[in-house]
JSON list of C-alpha atoms in Angstrom, two decimals:
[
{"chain": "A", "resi": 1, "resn": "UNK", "atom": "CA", "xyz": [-8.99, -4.89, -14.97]},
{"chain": "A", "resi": 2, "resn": "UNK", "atom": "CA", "xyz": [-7.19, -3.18, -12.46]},
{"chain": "A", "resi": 3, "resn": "UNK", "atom": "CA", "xyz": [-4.78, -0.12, -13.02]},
{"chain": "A", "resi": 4, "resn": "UNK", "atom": "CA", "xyz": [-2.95, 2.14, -11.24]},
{"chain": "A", "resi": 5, "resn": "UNK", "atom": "CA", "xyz": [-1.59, 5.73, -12.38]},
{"chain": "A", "resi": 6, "resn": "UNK", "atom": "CA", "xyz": [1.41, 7.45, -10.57]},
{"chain": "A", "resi": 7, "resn": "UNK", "atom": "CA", "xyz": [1.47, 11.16, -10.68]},
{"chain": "A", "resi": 8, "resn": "UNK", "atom": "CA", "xyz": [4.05, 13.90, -9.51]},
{"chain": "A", "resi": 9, "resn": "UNK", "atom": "CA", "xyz": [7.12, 12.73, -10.62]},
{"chain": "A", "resi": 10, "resn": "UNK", "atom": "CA", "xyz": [9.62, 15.84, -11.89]},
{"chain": "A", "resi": 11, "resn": "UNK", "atom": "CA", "xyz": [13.11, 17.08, -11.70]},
{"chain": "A", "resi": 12, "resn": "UNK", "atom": "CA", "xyz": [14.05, 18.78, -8.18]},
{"chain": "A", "resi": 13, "resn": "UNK", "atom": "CA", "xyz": [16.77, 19.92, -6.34]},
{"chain": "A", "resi": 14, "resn": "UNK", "atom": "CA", "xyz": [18.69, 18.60, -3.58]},
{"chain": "A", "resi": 15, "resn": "UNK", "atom": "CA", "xyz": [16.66, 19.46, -0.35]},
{"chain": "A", "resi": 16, "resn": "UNK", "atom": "CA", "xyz": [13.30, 20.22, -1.87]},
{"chain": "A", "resi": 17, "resn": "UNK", "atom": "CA", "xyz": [10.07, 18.61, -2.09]},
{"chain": "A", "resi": 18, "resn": "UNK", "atom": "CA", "xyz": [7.68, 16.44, -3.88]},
{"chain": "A", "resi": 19, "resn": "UNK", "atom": "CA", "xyz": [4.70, 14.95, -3.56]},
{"chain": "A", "resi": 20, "resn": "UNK", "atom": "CA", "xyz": [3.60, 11.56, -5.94]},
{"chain": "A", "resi": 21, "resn": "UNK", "atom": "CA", "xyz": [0.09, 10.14, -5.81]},
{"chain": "A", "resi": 22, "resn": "UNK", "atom": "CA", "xyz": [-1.02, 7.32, -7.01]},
{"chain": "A", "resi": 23, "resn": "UNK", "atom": "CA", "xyz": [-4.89, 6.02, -8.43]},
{"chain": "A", "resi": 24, "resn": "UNK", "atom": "CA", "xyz": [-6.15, 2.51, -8.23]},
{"chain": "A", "resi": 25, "resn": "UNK", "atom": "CA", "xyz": [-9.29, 1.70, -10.75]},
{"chain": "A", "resi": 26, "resn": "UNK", "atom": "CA", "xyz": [-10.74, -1.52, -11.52]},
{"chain": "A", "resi": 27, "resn": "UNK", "atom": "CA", "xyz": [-11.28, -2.79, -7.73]},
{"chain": "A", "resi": 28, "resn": "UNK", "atom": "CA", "xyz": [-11.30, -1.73, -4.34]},
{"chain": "A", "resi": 29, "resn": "UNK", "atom": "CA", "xyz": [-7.78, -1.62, -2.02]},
{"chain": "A", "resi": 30, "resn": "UNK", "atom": "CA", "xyz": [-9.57, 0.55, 0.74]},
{"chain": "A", "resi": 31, "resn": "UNK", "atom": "CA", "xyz": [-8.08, -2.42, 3.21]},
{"chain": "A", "resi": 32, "resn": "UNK", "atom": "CA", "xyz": [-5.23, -3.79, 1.24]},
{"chain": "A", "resi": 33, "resn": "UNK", "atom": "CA", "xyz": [-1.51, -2.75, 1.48]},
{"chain": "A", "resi": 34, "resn": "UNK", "atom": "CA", "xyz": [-0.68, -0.60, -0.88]},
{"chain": "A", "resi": 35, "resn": "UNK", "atom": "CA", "xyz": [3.01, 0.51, -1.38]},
{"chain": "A", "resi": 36, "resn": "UNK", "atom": "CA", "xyz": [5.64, 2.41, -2.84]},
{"chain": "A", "resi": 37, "resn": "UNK", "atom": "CA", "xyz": [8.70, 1.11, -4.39]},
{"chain": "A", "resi": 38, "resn": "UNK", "atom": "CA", "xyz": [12.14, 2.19, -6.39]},
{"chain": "A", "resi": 39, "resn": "UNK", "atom": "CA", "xyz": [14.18, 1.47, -9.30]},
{"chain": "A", "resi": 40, "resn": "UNK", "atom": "CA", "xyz": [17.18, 3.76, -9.99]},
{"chain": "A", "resi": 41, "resn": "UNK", "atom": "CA", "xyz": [19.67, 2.19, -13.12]},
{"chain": "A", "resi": 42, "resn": "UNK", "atom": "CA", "xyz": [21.15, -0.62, -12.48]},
{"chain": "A", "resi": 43, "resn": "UNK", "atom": "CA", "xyz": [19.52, -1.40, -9.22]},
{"chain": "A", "resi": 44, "resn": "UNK", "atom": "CA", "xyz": [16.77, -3.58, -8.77]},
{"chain": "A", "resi": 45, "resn": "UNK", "atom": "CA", "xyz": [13.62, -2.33, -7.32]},
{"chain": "A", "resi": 46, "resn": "UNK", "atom": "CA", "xyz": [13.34, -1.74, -3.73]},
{"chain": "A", "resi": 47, "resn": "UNK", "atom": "CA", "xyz": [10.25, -0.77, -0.89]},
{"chain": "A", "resi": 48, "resn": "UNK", "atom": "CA", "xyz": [10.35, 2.53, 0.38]},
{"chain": "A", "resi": 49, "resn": "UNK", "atom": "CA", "xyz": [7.12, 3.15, 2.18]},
{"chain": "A", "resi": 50, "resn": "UNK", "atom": "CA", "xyz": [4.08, 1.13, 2.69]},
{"chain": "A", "resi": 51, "resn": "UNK", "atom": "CA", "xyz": [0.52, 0.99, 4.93]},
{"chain": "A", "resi": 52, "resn": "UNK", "atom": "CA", "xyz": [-2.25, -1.24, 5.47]},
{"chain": "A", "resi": 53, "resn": "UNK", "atom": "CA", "xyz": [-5.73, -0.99, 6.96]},
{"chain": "A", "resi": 54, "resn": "UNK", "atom": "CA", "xyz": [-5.53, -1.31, 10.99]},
{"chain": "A", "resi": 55, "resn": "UNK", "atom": "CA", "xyz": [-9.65, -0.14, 11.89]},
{"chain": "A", "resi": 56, "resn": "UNK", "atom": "CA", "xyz": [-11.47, 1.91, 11.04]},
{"chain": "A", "resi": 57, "resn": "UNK", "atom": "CA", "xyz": [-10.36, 5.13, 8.90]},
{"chain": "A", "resi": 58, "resn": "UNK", "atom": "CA", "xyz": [-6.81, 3.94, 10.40]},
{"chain": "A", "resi": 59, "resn": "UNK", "atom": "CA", "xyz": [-3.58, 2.95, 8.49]},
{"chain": "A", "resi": 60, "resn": "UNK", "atom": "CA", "xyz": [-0.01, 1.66, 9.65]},
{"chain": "A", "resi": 61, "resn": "UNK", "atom": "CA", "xyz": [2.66, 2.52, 7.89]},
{"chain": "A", "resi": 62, "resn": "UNK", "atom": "CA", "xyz": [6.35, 1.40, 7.06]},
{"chain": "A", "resi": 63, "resn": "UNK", "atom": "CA", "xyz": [9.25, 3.01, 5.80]},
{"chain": "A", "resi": 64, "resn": "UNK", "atom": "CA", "xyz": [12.97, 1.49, 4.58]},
{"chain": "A", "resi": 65, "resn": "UNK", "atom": "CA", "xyz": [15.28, 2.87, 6.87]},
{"chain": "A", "resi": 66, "resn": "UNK", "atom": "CA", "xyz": [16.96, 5.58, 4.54]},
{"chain": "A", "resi": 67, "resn": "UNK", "atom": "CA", "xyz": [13.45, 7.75, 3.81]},
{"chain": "A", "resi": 68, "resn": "UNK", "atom": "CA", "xyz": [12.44, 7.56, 7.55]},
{"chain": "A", "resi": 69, "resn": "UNK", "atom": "CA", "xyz": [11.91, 11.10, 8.45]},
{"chain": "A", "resi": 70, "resn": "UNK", "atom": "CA", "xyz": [11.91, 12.59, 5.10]},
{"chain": "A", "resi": 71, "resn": "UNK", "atom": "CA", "xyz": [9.15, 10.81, 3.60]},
{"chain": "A", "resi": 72, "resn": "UNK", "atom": "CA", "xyz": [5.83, 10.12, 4.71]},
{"chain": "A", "resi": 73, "resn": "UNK", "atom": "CA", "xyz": [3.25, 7.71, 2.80]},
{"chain": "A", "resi": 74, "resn": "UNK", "atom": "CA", "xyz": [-0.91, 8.49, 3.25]},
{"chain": "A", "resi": 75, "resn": "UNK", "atom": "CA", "xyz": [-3.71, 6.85, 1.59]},
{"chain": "A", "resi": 76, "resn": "UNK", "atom": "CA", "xyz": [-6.04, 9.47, -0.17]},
{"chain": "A", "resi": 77, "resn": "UNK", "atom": "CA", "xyz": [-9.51, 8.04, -0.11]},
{"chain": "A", "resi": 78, "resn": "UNK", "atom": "CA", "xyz": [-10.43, 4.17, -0.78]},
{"chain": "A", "resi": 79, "resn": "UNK", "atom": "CA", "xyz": [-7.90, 3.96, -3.76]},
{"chain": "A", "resi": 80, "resn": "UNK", "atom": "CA", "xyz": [-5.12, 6.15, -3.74]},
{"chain": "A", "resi": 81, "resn": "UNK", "atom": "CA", "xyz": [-1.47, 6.47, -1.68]},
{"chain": "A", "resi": 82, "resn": "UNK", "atom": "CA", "xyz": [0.05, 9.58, -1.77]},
{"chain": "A", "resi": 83, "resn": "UNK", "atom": "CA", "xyz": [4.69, 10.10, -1.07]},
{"chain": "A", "resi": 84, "resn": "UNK", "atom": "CA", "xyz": [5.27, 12.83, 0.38]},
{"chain": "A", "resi": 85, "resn": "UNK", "atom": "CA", "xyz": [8.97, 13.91, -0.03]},
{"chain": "A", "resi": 86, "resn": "UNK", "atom": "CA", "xyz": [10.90, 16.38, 1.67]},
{"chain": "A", "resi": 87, "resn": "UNK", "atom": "CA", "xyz": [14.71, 16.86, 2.18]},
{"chain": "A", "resi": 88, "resn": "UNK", "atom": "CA", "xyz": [15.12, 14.58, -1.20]},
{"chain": "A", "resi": 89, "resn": "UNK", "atom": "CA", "xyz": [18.76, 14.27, -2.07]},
{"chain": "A", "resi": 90, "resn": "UNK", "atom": "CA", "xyz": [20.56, 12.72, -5.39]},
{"chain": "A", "resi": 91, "resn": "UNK", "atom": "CA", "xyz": [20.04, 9.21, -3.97]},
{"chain": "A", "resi": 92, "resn": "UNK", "atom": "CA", "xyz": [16.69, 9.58, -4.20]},
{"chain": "A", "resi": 93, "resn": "UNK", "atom": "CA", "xyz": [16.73, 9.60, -8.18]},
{"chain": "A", "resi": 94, "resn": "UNK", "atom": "CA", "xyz": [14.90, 6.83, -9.34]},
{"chain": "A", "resi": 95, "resn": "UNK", "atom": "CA", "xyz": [11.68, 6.01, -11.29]},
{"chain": "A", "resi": 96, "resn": "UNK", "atom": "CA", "xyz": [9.09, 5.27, -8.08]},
{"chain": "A", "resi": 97, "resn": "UNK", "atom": "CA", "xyz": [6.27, 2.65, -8.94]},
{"chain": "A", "resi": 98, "resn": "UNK", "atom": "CA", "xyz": [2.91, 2.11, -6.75]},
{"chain": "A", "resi": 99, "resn": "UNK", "atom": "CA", "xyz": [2.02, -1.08, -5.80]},
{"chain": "A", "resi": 100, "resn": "UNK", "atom": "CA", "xyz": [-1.25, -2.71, -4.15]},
{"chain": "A", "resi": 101, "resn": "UNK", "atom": "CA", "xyz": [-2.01, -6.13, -2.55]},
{"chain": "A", "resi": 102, "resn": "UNK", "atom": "CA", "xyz": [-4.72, -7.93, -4.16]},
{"chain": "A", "resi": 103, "resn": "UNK", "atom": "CA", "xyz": [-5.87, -8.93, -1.03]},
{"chain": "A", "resi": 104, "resn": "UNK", "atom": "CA", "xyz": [-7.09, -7.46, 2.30]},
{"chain": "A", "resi": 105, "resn": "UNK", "atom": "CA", "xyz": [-4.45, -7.59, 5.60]},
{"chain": "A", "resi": 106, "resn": "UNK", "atom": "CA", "xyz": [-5.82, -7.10, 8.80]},
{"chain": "A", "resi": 107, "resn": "UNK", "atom": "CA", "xyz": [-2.55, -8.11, 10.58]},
{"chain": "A", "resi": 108, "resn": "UNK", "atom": "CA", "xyz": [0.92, -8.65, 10.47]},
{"chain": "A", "resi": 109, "resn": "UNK", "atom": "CA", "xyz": [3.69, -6.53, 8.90]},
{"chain": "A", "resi": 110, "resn": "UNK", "atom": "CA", "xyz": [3.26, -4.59, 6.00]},
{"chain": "A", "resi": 111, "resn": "UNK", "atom": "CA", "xyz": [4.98, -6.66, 2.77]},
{"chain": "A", "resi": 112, "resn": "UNK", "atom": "CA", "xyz": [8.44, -5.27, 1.79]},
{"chain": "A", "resi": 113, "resn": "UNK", "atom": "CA", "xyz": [8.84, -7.25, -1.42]},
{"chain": "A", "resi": 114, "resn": "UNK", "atom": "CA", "xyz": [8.13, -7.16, -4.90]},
{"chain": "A", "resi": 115, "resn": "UNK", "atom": "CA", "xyz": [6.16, -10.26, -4.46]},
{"chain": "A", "resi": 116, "resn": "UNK", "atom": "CA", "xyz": [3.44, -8.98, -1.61]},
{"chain": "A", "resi": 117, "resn": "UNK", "atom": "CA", "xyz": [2.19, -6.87, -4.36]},
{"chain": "A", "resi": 118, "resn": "UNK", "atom": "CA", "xyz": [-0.06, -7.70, -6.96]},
{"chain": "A", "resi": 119, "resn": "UNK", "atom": "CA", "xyz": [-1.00, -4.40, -8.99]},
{"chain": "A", "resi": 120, "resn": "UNK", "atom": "CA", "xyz": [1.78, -1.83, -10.12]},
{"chain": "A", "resi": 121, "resn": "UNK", "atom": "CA", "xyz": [1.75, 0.96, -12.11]},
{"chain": "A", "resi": 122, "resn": "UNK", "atom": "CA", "xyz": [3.83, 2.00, -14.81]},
{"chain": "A", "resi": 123, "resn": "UNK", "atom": "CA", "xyz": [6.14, 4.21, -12.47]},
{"chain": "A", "resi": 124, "resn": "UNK", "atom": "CA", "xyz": [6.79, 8.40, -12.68]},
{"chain": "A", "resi": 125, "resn": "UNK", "atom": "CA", "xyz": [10.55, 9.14, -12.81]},
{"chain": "A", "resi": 126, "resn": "UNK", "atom": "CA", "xyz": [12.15, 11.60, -9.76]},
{"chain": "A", "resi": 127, "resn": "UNK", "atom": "CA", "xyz": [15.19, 13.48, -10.11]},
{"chain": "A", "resi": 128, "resn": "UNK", "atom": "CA", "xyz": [17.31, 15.34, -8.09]},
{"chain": "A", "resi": 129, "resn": "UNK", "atom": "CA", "xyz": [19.68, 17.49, -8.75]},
{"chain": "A", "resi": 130, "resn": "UNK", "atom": "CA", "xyz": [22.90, 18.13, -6.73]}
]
């Protein structure tokens, strides 16, 4: 059974920092996408960052337009993806979920919706403060 576990998640404030991570038991993602989404209230869930295997020890990555140069996604070892945030703002408040393919990619662009992922964890709620 696979699993993932989101960590990191707090209460910040505007313009500071956070880092989530994220686990993956159960199988092995070391070349499948693996991704990080949002779901502030009301809103459906949307893709914020994302990276698959390219070679050797090498990633890609993706971002949705809004995070791109504030946030930058890495994969930490065979089975984790770590967010790094910086410069977070109020708009940034939203419980953020990990996701990972259940397949590997070896081409192509990285998935953007709910529906490229097969795996997600149980999410780790960010807030920021104005």
């Amino acid at each position: 059974q696979v699993t993932l576990i989101e960590s990191g998640g707090e209460l910040v404030q505007a313009g500071g920092s956070l880092r989530l991570s994220c686990t993956a038991s159960g199988g092995t993602f070391s070349a499948n996408p693996m991704a990080w989404f949002r779901q502030a209230p009301g809103k459906e869930r949307e893709f914020v960052a994302g990276t698959r295997w390219i070679g050797y020890r090498s990633y890609s990555a993706d971002y949705t337009d809004s995070v791109k140069g504030r946030f930058t996604i890495s994969r930490d070892g065979a089975n984790g993806v770590a967010l790094q945030m910086s410069s977070l703002k109020p708009e940034d408040t939203a419980v953020y979920y990990c996701a990972a393919a259940a397949t590997a990619q070896a081409s192509g662009d990285i998935g953007r919706g709910v529906g490229d992922y097969n795996y997600w964890g149980q999410g780790t709620q960010v807030t920021v403060s104005s």
